XYZ file of C-alpha atoms in Angstrom:
387
model
C -46.860 91.208 51.745
C -43.503 92.233 53.229
C -43.141 88.942 55.082
C -44.852 86.711 52.518
C -43.291 83.253 52.260
C -43.045 82.010 48.686
C -41.355 78.681 49.472
C -43.839 76.150 50.830
C -43.084 73.703 53.699
C -43.107 70.892 51.127
C -40.463 72.703 49.095
C -38.329 73.405 52.164
C -38.450 69.679 52.940
C -37.424 68.960 49.354
C -34.440 71.300 49.649
C -33.244 69.242 52.641
C -32.958 66.183 50.382
C -31.424 68.050 47.440
C -28.068 66.991 46.003
C -26.312 68.958 43.287
C -26.058 67.099 39.983
C -24.639 68.801 36.895
C -22.713 67.754 33.812
C -20.421 70.030 31.804
C -19.136 68.544 28.525
C -18.103 71.747 26.758
C -14.416 71.489 25.674
C -13.919 75.258 26.060
C -15.188 75.076 29.625
C -13.388 71.851 30.560
C -9.946 72.503 29.106
C -9.601 76.285 29.199
C -12.056 78.038 31.486
C -12.114 75.637 34.437
C -8.288 75.597 34.765
C -8.381 79.406 34.514
C -11.105 79.648 37.189
C -9.231 77.205 39.442
C -6.342 79.646 39.387
C -8.461 82.767 39.832
C -10.417 81.429 42.810
C -7.195 81.189 44.836
C -6.980 84.985 44.722
C -10.152 85.354 46.791
C -9.835 85.303 50.603
C -11.420 82.300 52.294
C -13.732 84.550 54.333
C -15.450 85.831 51.174
C -18.966 84.384 50.772
C -19.651 82.780 47.365
C -22.995 84.590 47.075
C -21.158 87.916 47.228
C -19.107 86.817 44.220
C -22.287 85.790 42.399
C -24.047 89.063 43.176
C -21.004 91.138 42.180
C -20.898 89.483 38.757
C -24.589 90.120 38.256
C -24.233 93.789 39.197
C -21.464 94.215 36.625
C -23.926 93.125 33.914
C -26.510 95.544 35.288
C -23.885 98.305 35.204
C -23.076 97.502 31.547
C -26.781 97.651 30.729
C -27.185 101.033 32.438
C -23.990 102.411 30.891
C -25.200 101.673 27.382
C -28.691 102.881 28.279
C -27.060 106.281 28.879
C -24.963 106.319 25.698
C -27.397 104.420 23.451
C -30.924 104.752 24.883
C -32.820 103.969 21.667
C -30.262 101.683 19.918
C -29.447 104.170 17.150
C -25.924 105.064 18.332
C -24.242 102.497 16.047
C -26.217 103.543 12.964
C -24.605 105.690 10.230
C -25.001 109.421 10.822
C -25.591 109.110 14.568
C -23.286 109.941 17.465
C -21.499 106.689 18.301
C -20.805 105.202 21.696
C -17.289 106.316 22.851
C -14.551 103.725 22.341
C -13.695 103.638 26.044
C -17.236 102.457 26.815
C -16.773 99.351 24.666
C -13.508 98.575 26.458
C -15.147 98.940 29.870
C -18.137 96.840 28.829
C -15.915 94.129 27.334
C -13.712 93.861 30.412
C -16.648 93.921 32.841
C -18.538 91.314 30.807
C -15.577 88.939 30.989
C -15.076 89.656 34.703
C -18.777 88.937 35.315
C -18.446 85.668 33.386
C -15.363 84.778 35.429
C -17.113 85.519 38.722
C -20.003 83.317 37.606
C -17.474 80.556 37.020
C -15.625 80.826 40.335
C -18.507 81.288 42.805
C -19.183 77.554 42.983
C -15.482 76.816 43.320
C -15.273 79.306 46.188
C -18.214 77.528 47.856
C -16.470 74.145 47.649
C -13.151 75.701 48.672
C -14.693 77.171 51.828
C -16.961 74.175 52.466
C -19.992 76.467 52.265
C -22.002 74.873 49.435
C -25.750 75.074 50.029
C -28.882 74.765 47.875
C -29.371 78.499 48.456
C -26.088 79.201 46.678
C -27.140 77.266 43.588
C -30.599 78.835 43.569
C -29.117 82.321 44.001
C -26.635 81.714 41.176
C -29.098 80.318 38.649
C -31.819 82.752 39.665
C -29.596 85.730 38.888
C -28.464 84.031 35.681
C -32.081 83.930 34.519
C -32.347 87.713 34.933
C -28.914 88.266 33.387
C -30.164 86.982 30.019
C -31.989 90.199 29.189
C -29.130 92.444 30.378
C -26.639 90.517 28.284
C -28.673 90.361 25.064
C -29.848 93.985 25.147
C -26.323 95.254 25.855
C -24.938 93.264 22.911
C -27.607 94.801 20.674
C -25.919 98.198 20.926
C -22.966 96.910 18.878
C -25.154 96.707 15.767
C -28.227 98.655 16.853
C -31.100 99.432 14.542
C -31.136 101.365 11.307
C -30.055 100.321 7.790
C -26.922 98.501 8.968
C -28.423 97.037 12.117
C -31.083 94.631 13.326
C -34.719 95.649 13.662
C -36.147 95.859 17.160
C -38.615 93.065 16.343
C -35.847 90.738 15.145
C -33.940 91.484 18.358
C -37.131 90.715 20.304
C -37.258 87.293 18.617
C -33.534 86.736 19.245
C -34.060 87.592 22.911
C -36.690 84.872 23.063
C -34.322 82.394 21.430
C -31.851 83.075 24.250
C -34.551 82.919 26.938
C -35.941 79.608 25.717
C -32.410 78.209 25.415
C -31.851 79.120 29.062
C -35.063 77.636 30.382
C -34.485 74.496 28.323
C -31.574 73.531 30.582
C -33.727 73.863 33.693
C -36.584 72.014 32.005
C -34.096 69.180 31.468
C -33.184 69.168 35.131
C -36.840 69.360 36.175
C -37.401 66.125 34.263
C -34.066 64.296 34.530
C -32.659 65.543 37.852
C -29.386 66.520 36.135
C -28.389 70.008 34.969
C -26.665 69.649 31.608
C -24.707 72.875 31.255
C -25.262 74.377 27.771
C -22.312 74.762 25.437
C -23.550 78.055 24.031
C -23.094 79.983 27.275
C -19.299 79.768 27.519
C -18.781 80.268 23.792
C -21.045 83.331 23.689
C -19.487 84.981 26.756
C -15.907 84.648 25.538
C -16.822 85.679 21.989
C -18.853 88.739 22.879
C -16.291 89.989 25.412
C -13.739 89.866 22.574
C -16.137 91.592 20.139
C -16.664 94.493 22.565
C -12.910 95.125 22.653
C -12.592 94.771 18.875
C -15.408 97.313 18.454
C -13.418 99.818 20.494
C -10.393 99.273 18.236
C -11.971 99.205 14.763
C -15.126 101.257 15.450
C -18.747 100.312 14.818
C -18.291 101.266 11.157
C -16.334 98.033 10.658
C -19.529 96.056 11.227
C -21.208 97.867 8.303
C -19.094 95.925 5.800
C -20.066 92.485 4.460
C -18.586 89.548 6.312
C -18.722 87.243 3.293
C -20.174 88.166 -0.109
C -23.366 90.059 0.853
C -23.550 88.422 4.287
C -23.279 91.248 6.838
C -21.933 90.972 10.384
C -25.442 91.633 11.700
C -26.541 88.538 9.783
C -23.687 86.584 11.343
C -24.823 87.809 14.778
C -28.367 86.603 14.085
C -27.252 83.317 12.550
C -24.962 82.506 15.498
C -27.746 82.945 18.075
C -30.310 80.954 16.104
C -27.789 78.349 14.938
C -26.460 77.745 18.437
C -29.995 77.251 19.742
C -31.234 75.004 16.930
C -28.057 73.064 16.189
C -26.524 72.708 19.670
C -28.787 73.597 22.615
C -32.084 72.067 21.440
C -30.662 68.792 20.028
C -28.529 68.179 23.127
C -31.493 68.873 25.434
C -33.730 66.482 23.537
C -30.968 63.866 23.500
C -30.471 64.138 27.254
C -34.229 63.895 27.800
C -34.428 60.842 25.508
C -31.561 59.115 27.328
C -33.324 59.643 30.633
C -36.536 58.290 29.118
C -34.766 55.178 27.802
C -33.130 54.547 31.179
C -36.487 55.044 32.917
C -35.125 57.811 35.166
C -37.539 60.601 34.204
C -39.051 62.314 37.237
C -42.345 63.074 35.482
C -43.989 60.240 33.573
C -46.829 62.037 31.742
C -46.236 64.340 28.778
C -48.431 66.994 30.396
C -46.433 67.113 33.638
C -43.154 67.088 31.729
C -44.231 70.100 29.655
C -45.804 72.214 32.442
C -42.653 74.401 32.836
C -43.174 75.689 29.291
C -46.763 76.892 29.826
C -45.941 80.229 31.472
C -43.038 81.242 29.194
C -45.048 80.314 26.103
C -48.002 82.376 27.325
C -45.645 85.258 28.133
C -44.252 85.078 24.579
C -47.746 84.930 23.088
C -49.110 87.863 25.081
C -46.073 90.068 24.415
C -46.071 89.251 20.702
C -49.803 89.972 20.413
C -49.213 93.294 22.178
C -46.468 94.219 19.704
C -48.548 93.278 16.659
C -51.763 94.988 17.859
C -50.109 98.030 19.421
C -51.731 101.302 18.289
C -48.510 103.225 18.952
C -46.050 100.588 17.701
C -44.888 100.133 21.303
C -41.760 98.131 20.512
C -40.493 100.801 18.114
C -40.872 103.664 20.582
C -39.910 101.838 23.811
C -37.752 98.847 22.817
C -35.420 98.878 25.805
C -38.160 99.034 28.437
C -40.208 96.395 26.586
C -37.240 94.001 26.479
C -36.630 94.607 30.167
C -40.271 93.907 31.016
C -40.145 90.621 29.106
C -36.818 89.587 30.663
C -37.950 90.371 34.200
C -41.208 88.428 33.881
C -39.258 85.535 32.362
C -36.759 85.591 35.235
C -39.562 85.294 37.779
C -41.084 82.358 35.895
C -37.704 80.642 35.680
C -36.851 81.209 39.343
C -40.067 79.486 40.363
C -39.176 76.579 38.088
C -35.695 76.337 39.656
C -37.214 76.240 43.149
C -39.481 73.390 42.032
C -36.786 71.337 40.302
C -34.419 71.686 43.254
C -37.121 70.742 45.767
C -38.637 67.999 43.565
C -42.069 69.628 43.651
C -44.548 70.370 40.881
C -43.971 73.480 38.795
C -46.852 75.998 38.910
C -48.968 75.826 35.778
C -49.122 79.603 35.334
C -47.297 82.564 36.852
C -49.460 85.252 38.483
C -47.515 88.051 36.764
C -49.210 87.008 33.530
C -52.597 88.228 34.797
C -51.857 91.994 34.749
C -50.070 91.503 31.422
C -53.172 89.756 30.051
C -55.349 92.667 31.161
C -53.069 95.215 29.474
C -52.955 93.219 26.233
C -56.733 92.834 26.304
C -57.079 96.619 26.688
C -54.795 97.102 23.679
C -56.736 94.628 21.525
C -60.171 96.127 22.247
C -58.855 99.648 21.661
C -59.239 100.823 25.249
C -55.572 101.838 25.453
C -54.667 104.992 23.560
C -51.104 105.535 22.376
C -50.232 107.675 25.394
C -51.967 105.343 27.852
C -50.214 102.356 26.292
C -46.779 103.776 27.086
C -47.888 104.554 30.637
C -49.180 101.015 31.078
C -45.861 99.604 29.843
C -43.904 101.616 32.402
C -46.309 100.723 35.213
C -46.208 97.040 34.275
C -42.401 97.058 34.096
C -42.094 98.741 37.487
C -44.592 96.309 39.010
C -42.797 93.271 37.554
C -39.428 94.562 38.775
C -40.624 95.230 42.315
C -42.484 91.915 42.445
C -39.441 89.979 41.257
C -37.063 91.734 43.665
C -39.509 91.060 46.498
C -39.717 87.421 45.457
C -35.934 87.093 45.408
C -35.406 88.783 48.778
C -38.095 86.732 50.504
C -36.895 83.406 49.076
C -33.302 84.157 50.140
C -34.523 85.071 53.635
C -36.603 81.911 53.906
C -33.826 79.577 52.832
C -31.280 81.410 54.980
C -33.446 80.850 58.040
C -34.133 77.276 57.056
C -30.459 76.357 56.618
C -29.389 78.642 59.469
C -26.875 80.584 57.411
C -26.209 84.164 56.383
C -26.620 84.661 52.616
C -23.616 86.994 52.277
C -21.359 85.870 55.088
C -19.639 82.628 56.049
C -20.346 83.256 59.723
C -23.020 81.102 61.328
C -25.959 82.802 63.100
C -25.295 80.832 66.309
C -21.673 82.031 66.359
C -22.619 85.698 66.937
C-alpha cells in the first residue's frame, strides 16, 4: 500500500496533453486582488517553489482550525454565559486567514514568474483547496457558535454542504466544459470573513447577539449570505457556463449520465452522513460536531481530488469513491441498532482517522507519481538531473 499508484497510465498520458484554462470575471479579484497579488509576489525570492507557497497557506488554515479547537472545542465559547475566545485569537485568525488567501492568490503567479508551471502545481493547489473548505467553514462557525444566539450544529452541517457543493460545482463545470470558471463567492467570502474576525476582536462576540435589522440577527445574515451566494451567484453562473458550452457544442461529455457522474459520490456522502445524524442513538452531531464536520470534509476532499485528476487528464470520473464503503457499513450498523451510543462515538473517531490517513496517503502518492512523471521536485525548483 505504501507504494500504491493512484494515477493510471492513461491519466498520466492525459496530463501530458493538459493545458490550463481558467476564467476569472469577479470584479473584486480582477481590479483589487490581482493587482495586490502582482505586487506581493515580487517579495518572494525566485528560488521559492510555488508549491511551498500553496502548502504554507493551507497550513495556516489548519493552524486556525486547531487554535479555535483549543479555545472553542464544542462551539459554545461565543454563547452567553460561557468563557469567550480571547480577543487576540480573533486577530491572529483574521490575519492568518487573509495571509492564507493571499498565498493562494500568488502561488500561480510565482509559478509563471519562475517559469515553473506544471499540472502538478494546479492539482496540488486545487486539491488542498478542496480540503480547506471544512477548515474555513468550521473556524468561521466559532464566531457565532451554538446556543440561543448562535446557529445549531445541524444548520451548520447543512451550510457546510452548501459550501462543499459550491466548490465541487466549479470542478464539475471544468470536467464538462474544459474551462475552470473561478467562482465569485470565494474572493468575497475570504475578504469579508478576514475583516469580520478582526471586528470580532474589537467589538466582542456580544455585538453579534444584537439584531442586524429589525429582528434579523447577524447569525441569520451569516446563513443568508452563504445560501444566497450559492443559489443566486454560484449555481446560476455554473448552469449558464454549462449551457453556453452545450450551445457551442464543446461539452466533453455528451450523455446526461456521464455529465452527472461527478455528483454521485458527494451526493451519496451527503445522504449517508445525513441518515447517520437523523438515526443516531446518541445524537452524534450534537456531542461530536467538530469531528463529524472534519470527517465529512475529509471524505469530500478525497472525492474532489479524484475528480480534479480526471478533469485534468480528460479521463472518466469514478462512479463511486471507495471511502463510502466503510461509511455505509457504519451507517447500516447505526440504523439496525448494532451501534450503541458509546460504540457509535468510537466508530466516528476510527472512521475519521481512517479517512484522514487514506487521504494523506492518496495525496502523497499522487504528488510522488506526478513528480516522477514530469521529472521535477514538488517543493524545489531544482531539476532531478541537475543534482
